[in-house]
Short mmCIF file of C-alpha atoms in Angstrom, two decimals:
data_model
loop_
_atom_site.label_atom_id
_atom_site.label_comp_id
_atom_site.label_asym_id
_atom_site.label_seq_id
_atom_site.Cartn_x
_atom_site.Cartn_y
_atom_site.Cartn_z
CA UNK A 1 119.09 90.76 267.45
CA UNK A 2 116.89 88.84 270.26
CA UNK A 3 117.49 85.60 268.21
CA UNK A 4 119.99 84.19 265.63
CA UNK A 5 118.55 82.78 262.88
CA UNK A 6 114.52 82.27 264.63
CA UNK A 7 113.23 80.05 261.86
CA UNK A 8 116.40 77.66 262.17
CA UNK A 9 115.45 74.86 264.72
CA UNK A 10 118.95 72.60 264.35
CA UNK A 11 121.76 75.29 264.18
CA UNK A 12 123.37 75.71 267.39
CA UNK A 13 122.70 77.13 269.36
CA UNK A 14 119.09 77.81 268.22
CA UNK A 15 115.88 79.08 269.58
CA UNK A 16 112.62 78.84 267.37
CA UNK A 17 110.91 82.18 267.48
CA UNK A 18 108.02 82.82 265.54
CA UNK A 19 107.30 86.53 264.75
CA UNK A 20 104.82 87.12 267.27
CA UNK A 21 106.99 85.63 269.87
CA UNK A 22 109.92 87.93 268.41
CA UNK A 23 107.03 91.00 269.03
CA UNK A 24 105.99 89.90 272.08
CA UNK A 25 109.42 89.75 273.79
CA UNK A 26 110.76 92.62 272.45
CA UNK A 27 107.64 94.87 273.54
CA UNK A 28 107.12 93.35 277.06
CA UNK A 29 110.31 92.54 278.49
CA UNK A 30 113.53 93.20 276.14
CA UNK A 31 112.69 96.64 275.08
CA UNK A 32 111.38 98.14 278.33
CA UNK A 33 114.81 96.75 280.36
CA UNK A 34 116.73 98.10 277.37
CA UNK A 35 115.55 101.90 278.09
CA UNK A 36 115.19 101.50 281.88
CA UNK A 37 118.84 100.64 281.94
CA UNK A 38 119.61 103.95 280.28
CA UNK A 39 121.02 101.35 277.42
CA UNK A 40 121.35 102.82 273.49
CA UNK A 41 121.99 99.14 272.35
CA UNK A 42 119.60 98.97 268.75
CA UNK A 43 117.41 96.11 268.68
CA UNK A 44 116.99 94.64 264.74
CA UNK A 45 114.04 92.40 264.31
CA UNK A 46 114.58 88.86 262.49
CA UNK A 47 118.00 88.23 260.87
CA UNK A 48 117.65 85.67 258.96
CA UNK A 49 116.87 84.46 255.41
CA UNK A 50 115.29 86.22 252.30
CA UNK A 51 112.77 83.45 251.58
CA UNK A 52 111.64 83.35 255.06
CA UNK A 53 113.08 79.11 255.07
CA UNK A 54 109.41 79.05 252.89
CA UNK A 55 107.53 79.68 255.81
CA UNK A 56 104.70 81.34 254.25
CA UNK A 57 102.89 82.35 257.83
CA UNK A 58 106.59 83.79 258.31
CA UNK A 59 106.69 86.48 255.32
CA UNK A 60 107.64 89.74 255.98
CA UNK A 61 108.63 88.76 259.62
CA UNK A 62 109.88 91.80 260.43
CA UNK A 63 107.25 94.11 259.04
CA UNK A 64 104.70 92.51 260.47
CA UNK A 65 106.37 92.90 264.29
CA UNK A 66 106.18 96.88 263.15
CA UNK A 67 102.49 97.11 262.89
CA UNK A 68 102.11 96.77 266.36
CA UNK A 69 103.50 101.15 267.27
CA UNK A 70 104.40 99.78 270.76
CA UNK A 71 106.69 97.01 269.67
CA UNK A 72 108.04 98.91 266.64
CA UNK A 73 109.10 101.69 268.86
CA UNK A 74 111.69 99.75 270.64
CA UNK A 75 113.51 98.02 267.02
CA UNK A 76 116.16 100.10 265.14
CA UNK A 77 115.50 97.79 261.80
CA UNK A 78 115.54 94.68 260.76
CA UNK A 79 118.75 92.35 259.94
CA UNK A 80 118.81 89.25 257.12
CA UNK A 81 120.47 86.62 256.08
CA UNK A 82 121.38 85.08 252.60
CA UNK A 83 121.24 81.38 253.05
CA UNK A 84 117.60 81.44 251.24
CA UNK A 85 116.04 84.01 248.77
CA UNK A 86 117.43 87.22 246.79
CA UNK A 87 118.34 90.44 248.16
CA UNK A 88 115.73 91.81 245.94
CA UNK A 89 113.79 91.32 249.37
CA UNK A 90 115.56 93.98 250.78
CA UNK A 91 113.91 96.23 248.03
CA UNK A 92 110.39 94.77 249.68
CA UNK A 93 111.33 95.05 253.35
CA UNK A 94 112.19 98.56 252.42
CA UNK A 95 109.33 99.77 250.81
CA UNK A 96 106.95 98.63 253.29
CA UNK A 97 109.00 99.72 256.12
CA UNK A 98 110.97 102.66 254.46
CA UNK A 99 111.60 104.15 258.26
CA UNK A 100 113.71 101.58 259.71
CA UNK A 101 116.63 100.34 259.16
CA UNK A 102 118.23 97.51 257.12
CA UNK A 103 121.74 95.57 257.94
CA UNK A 104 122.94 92.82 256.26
CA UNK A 105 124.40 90.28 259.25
CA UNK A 106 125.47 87.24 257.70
CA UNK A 107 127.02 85.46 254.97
CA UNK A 108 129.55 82.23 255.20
CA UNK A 109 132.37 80.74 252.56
CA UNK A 110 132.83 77.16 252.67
CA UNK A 111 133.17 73.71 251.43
CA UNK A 112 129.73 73.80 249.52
CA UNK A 113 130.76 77.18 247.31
CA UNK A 114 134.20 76.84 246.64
CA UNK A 115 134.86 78.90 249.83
CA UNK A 116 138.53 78.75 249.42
CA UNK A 117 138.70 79.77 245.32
CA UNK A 118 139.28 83.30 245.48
CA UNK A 119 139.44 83.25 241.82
CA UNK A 120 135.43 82.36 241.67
CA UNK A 121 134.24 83.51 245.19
CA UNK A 122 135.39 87.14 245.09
CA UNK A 123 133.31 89.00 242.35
CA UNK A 124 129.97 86.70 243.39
CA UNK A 125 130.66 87.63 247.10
CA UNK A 126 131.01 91.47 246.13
CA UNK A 127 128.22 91.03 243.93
CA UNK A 128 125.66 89.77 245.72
CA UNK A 129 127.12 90.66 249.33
CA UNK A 130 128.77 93.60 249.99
CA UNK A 131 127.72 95.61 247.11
CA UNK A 132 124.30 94.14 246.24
CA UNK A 133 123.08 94.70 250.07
CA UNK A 134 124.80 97.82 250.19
CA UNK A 135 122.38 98.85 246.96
CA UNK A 136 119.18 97.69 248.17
CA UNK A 137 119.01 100.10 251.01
CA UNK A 138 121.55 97.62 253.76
CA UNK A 139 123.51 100.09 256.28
CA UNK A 140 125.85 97.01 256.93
CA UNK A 141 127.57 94.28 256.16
CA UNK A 142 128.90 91.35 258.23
CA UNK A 143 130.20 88.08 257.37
CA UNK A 144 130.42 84.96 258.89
CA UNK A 145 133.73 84.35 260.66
CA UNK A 146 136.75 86.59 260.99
CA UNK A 147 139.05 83.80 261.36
CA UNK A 148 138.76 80.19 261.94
CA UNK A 149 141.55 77.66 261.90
CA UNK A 150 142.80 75.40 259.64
CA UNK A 151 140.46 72.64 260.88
CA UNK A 152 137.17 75.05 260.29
CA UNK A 153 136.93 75.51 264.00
CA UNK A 154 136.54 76.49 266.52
CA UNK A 155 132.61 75.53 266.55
CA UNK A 156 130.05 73.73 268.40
CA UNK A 157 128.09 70.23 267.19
CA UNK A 158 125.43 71.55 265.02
CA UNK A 159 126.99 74.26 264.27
CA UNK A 160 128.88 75.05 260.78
CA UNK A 161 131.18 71.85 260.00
CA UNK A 162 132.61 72.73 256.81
CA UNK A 163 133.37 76.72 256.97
CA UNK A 164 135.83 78.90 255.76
CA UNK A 165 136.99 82.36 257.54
CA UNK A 166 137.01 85.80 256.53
CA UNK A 167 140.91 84.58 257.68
CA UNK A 168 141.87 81.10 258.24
CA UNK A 169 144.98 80.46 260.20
CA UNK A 170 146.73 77.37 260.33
CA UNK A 171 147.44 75.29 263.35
CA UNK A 172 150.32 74.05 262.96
CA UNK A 173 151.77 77.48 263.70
CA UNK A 174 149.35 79.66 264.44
CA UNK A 175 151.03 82.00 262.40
CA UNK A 176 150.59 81.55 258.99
CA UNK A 177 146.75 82.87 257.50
CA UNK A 178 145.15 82.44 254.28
CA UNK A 179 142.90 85.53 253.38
CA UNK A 180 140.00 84.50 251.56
CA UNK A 181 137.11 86.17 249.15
CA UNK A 182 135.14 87.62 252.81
CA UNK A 183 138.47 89.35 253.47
CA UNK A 184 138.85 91.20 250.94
CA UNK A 185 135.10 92.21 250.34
CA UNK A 186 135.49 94.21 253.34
CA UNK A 187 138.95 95.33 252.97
CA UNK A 188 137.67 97.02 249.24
CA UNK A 189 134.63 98.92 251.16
CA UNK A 190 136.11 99.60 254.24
CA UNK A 191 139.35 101.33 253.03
CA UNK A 192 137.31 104.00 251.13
CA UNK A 193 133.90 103.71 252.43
CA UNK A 194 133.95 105.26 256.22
CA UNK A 195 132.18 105.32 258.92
CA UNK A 196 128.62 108.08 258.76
CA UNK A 197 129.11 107.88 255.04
CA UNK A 198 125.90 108.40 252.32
CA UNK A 199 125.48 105.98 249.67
CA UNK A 200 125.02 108.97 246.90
CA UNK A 201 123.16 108.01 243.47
CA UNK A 202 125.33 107.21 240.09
CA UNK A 203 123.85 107.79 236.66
CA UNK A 204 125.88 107.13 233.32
CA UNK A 205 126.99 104.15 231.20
CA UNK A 206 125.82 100.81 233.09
CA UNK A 207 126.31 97.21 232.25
CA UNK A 208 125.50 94.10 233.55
CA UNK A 209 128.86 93.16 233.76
CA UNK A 210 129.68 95.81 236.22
CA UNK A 211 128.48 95.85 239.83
CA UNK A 212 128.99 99.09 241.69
CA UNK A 213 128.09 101.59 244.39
CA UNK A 214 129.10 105.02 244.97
CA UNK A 215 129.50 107.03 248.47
CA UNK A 216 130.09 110.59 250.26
CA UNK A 217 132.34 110.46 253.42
CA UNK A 218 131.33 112.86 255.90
CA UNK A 219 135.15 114.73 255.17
CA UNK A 220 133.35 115.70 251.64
CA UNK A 221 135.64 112.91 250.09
CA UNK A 222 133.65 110.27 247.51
CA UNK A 223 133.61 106.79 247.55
CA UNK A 224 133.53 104.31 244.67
CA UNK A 225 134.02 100.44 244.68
CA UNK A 226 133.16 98.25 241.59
CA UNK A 227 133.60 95.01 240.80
CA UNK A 228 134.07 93.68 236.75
CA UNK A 229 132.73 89.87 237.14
CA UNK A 230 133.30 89.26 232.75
CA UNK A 231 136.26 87.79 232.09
CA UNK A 232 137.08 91.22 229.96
CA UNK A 233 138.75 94.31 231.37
CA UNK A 234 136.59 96.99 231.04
CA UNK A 235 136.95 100.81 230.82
CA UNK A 236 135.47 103.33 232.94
CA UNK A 237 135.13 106.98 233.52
CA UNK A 238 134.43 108.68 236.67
CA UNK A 239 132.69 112.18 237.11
CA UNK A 240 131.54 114.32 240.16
CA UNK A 241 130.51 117.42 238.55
CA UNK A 242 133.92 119.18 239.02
CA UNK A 243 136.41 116.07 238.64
CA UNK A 244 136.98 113.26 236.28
CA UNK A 245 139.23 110.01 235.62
CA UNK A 246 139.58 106.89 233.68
CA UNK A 247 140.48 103.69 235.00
CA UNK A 248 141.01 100.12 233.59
CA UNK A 249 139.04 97.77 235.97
CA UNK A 250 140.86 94.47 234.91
CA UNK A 251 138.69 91.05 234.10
CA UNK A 252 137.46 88.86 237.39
CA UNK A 253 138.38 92.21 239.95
CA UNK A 254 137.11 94.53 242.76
CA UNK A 255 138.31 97.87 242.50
CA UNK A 256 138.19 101.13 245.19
CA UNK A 257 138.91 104.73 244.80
CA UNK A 258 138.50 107.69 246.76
CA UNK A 259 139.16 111.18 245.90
CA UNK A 260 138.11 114.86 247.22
CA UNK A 261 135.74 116.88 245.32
#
């Protein structure tokens, strides 16, 4: 992304760029050296929050970079952020720009959300993170940090004070880690869910206790990974056409399967 969180002027480091300062660079100078340097690096527009840090002139930042053909022809997507907003936006950014691309690029744990309660941070992480992206059209998910030490660092004044790591290792020994909720979000999809695979459609018995997403691997192999955020377990059956199972997804968990057709 040409900038890290553009609406943002005190993180660090940080860079104000307006949309059509985001275009302009992009279409003039980033772009163009990009493609005369024989370079397949993607270029995703924005990447930061949902709501935009209620900058109204700032809606739909990305979108409104891709109505100018000649800049749009040079960015793969656009890339967000969840410090502000819903991921419902996603839905938006999708529908009005349904030809490019959508990754979700960061998320933090810390001191202000319990960042170190896996007990409360896992199912709302999966929720709303790697799952709820993953369903409103997101081809990725990253979160903020893979591993940070016991002290939250390293990081830079202005930058993030009070975070946790996907991993936090202690200093003491540098040996001993704590894995927290942004570690196992990504160990549930990544273990089944591989790279090139399809997010495939699911249609059945649904509740709103039950966050879920199914896949295709490109060995023929599906994907499932759901999360049960009641404090109930809950029982499920799953069906591809030829196969089927049932499973007991306990209370507060994240669950992944994989099977072959």
């Amino acid at each position: 992304t040409p900038q890290n969180e553009p609406l943002n002027a005190g993180n660090s480091a940080s860079l104000l760029m307006f949309w059509p300062e985001q275009q302009a660079f992009v279409k003039t100078a980033l772009g163009p050296k990009i493609k005369a340097a024989g370079l397949t690096t993607k270029i995703y527009a924005f990447d930061h929050n949902y709501n935009y840090d209620d900058m109204p002139e700032q809606e739909d930042y990305p979108v409104k970079i891709f109505q100018d053909p000649a800049a749009a022809a040079f960015f793969a997507g656009s890339a967000f952020h969840n410090y502000g907003g819903h991921k419902d936006e996603l839905l938006d950014i999708h529908a009005k720009a349904p030809n490019k691309d959508i990754v979700f690029t960061e998320t933090s744990i810390g001191t202000w959300n319990d960042g170190n309660v896996l007990g409360k941070r896992l199912t709302e992480d999966m929720r709303e993170v790697a799952l709820g992206t993953v369903n409103n059209f997101s081809k990725a998910v990253i979160v903020w940090n893979l591993m940070l030490d016991s002290d939250k660092g390293p990081n830079r004044e202005g930058g993030c004070q009070t975070c946790y790591g996907a991993v936090d290792i202690s200093k003491a020994d540098y040996k001993t880690i704590r894995r927290n909720s942004h570690y196992y979000i990504i160990g549930h999809m990544s273990s089944v869910v591989k790279p090139g695979a399809v997010r495939i459609g699911t249609t059945g018995y649904t509740d709103s206790n039950l966050t879920y997403a199914a896949f295709k691997n490109t060995d023929g192999s599906y994907a499932f990974v759901i999360t049960n955020h009641s404090g109930a377990d809950s029982f499920i059956v799953l069906e591809d056409g030829k196969n089927n199972f049932g499973y007991t997804v306990p209370a507060s968990s994240v669950v992944s399967y994989t099977w072959k057709k």
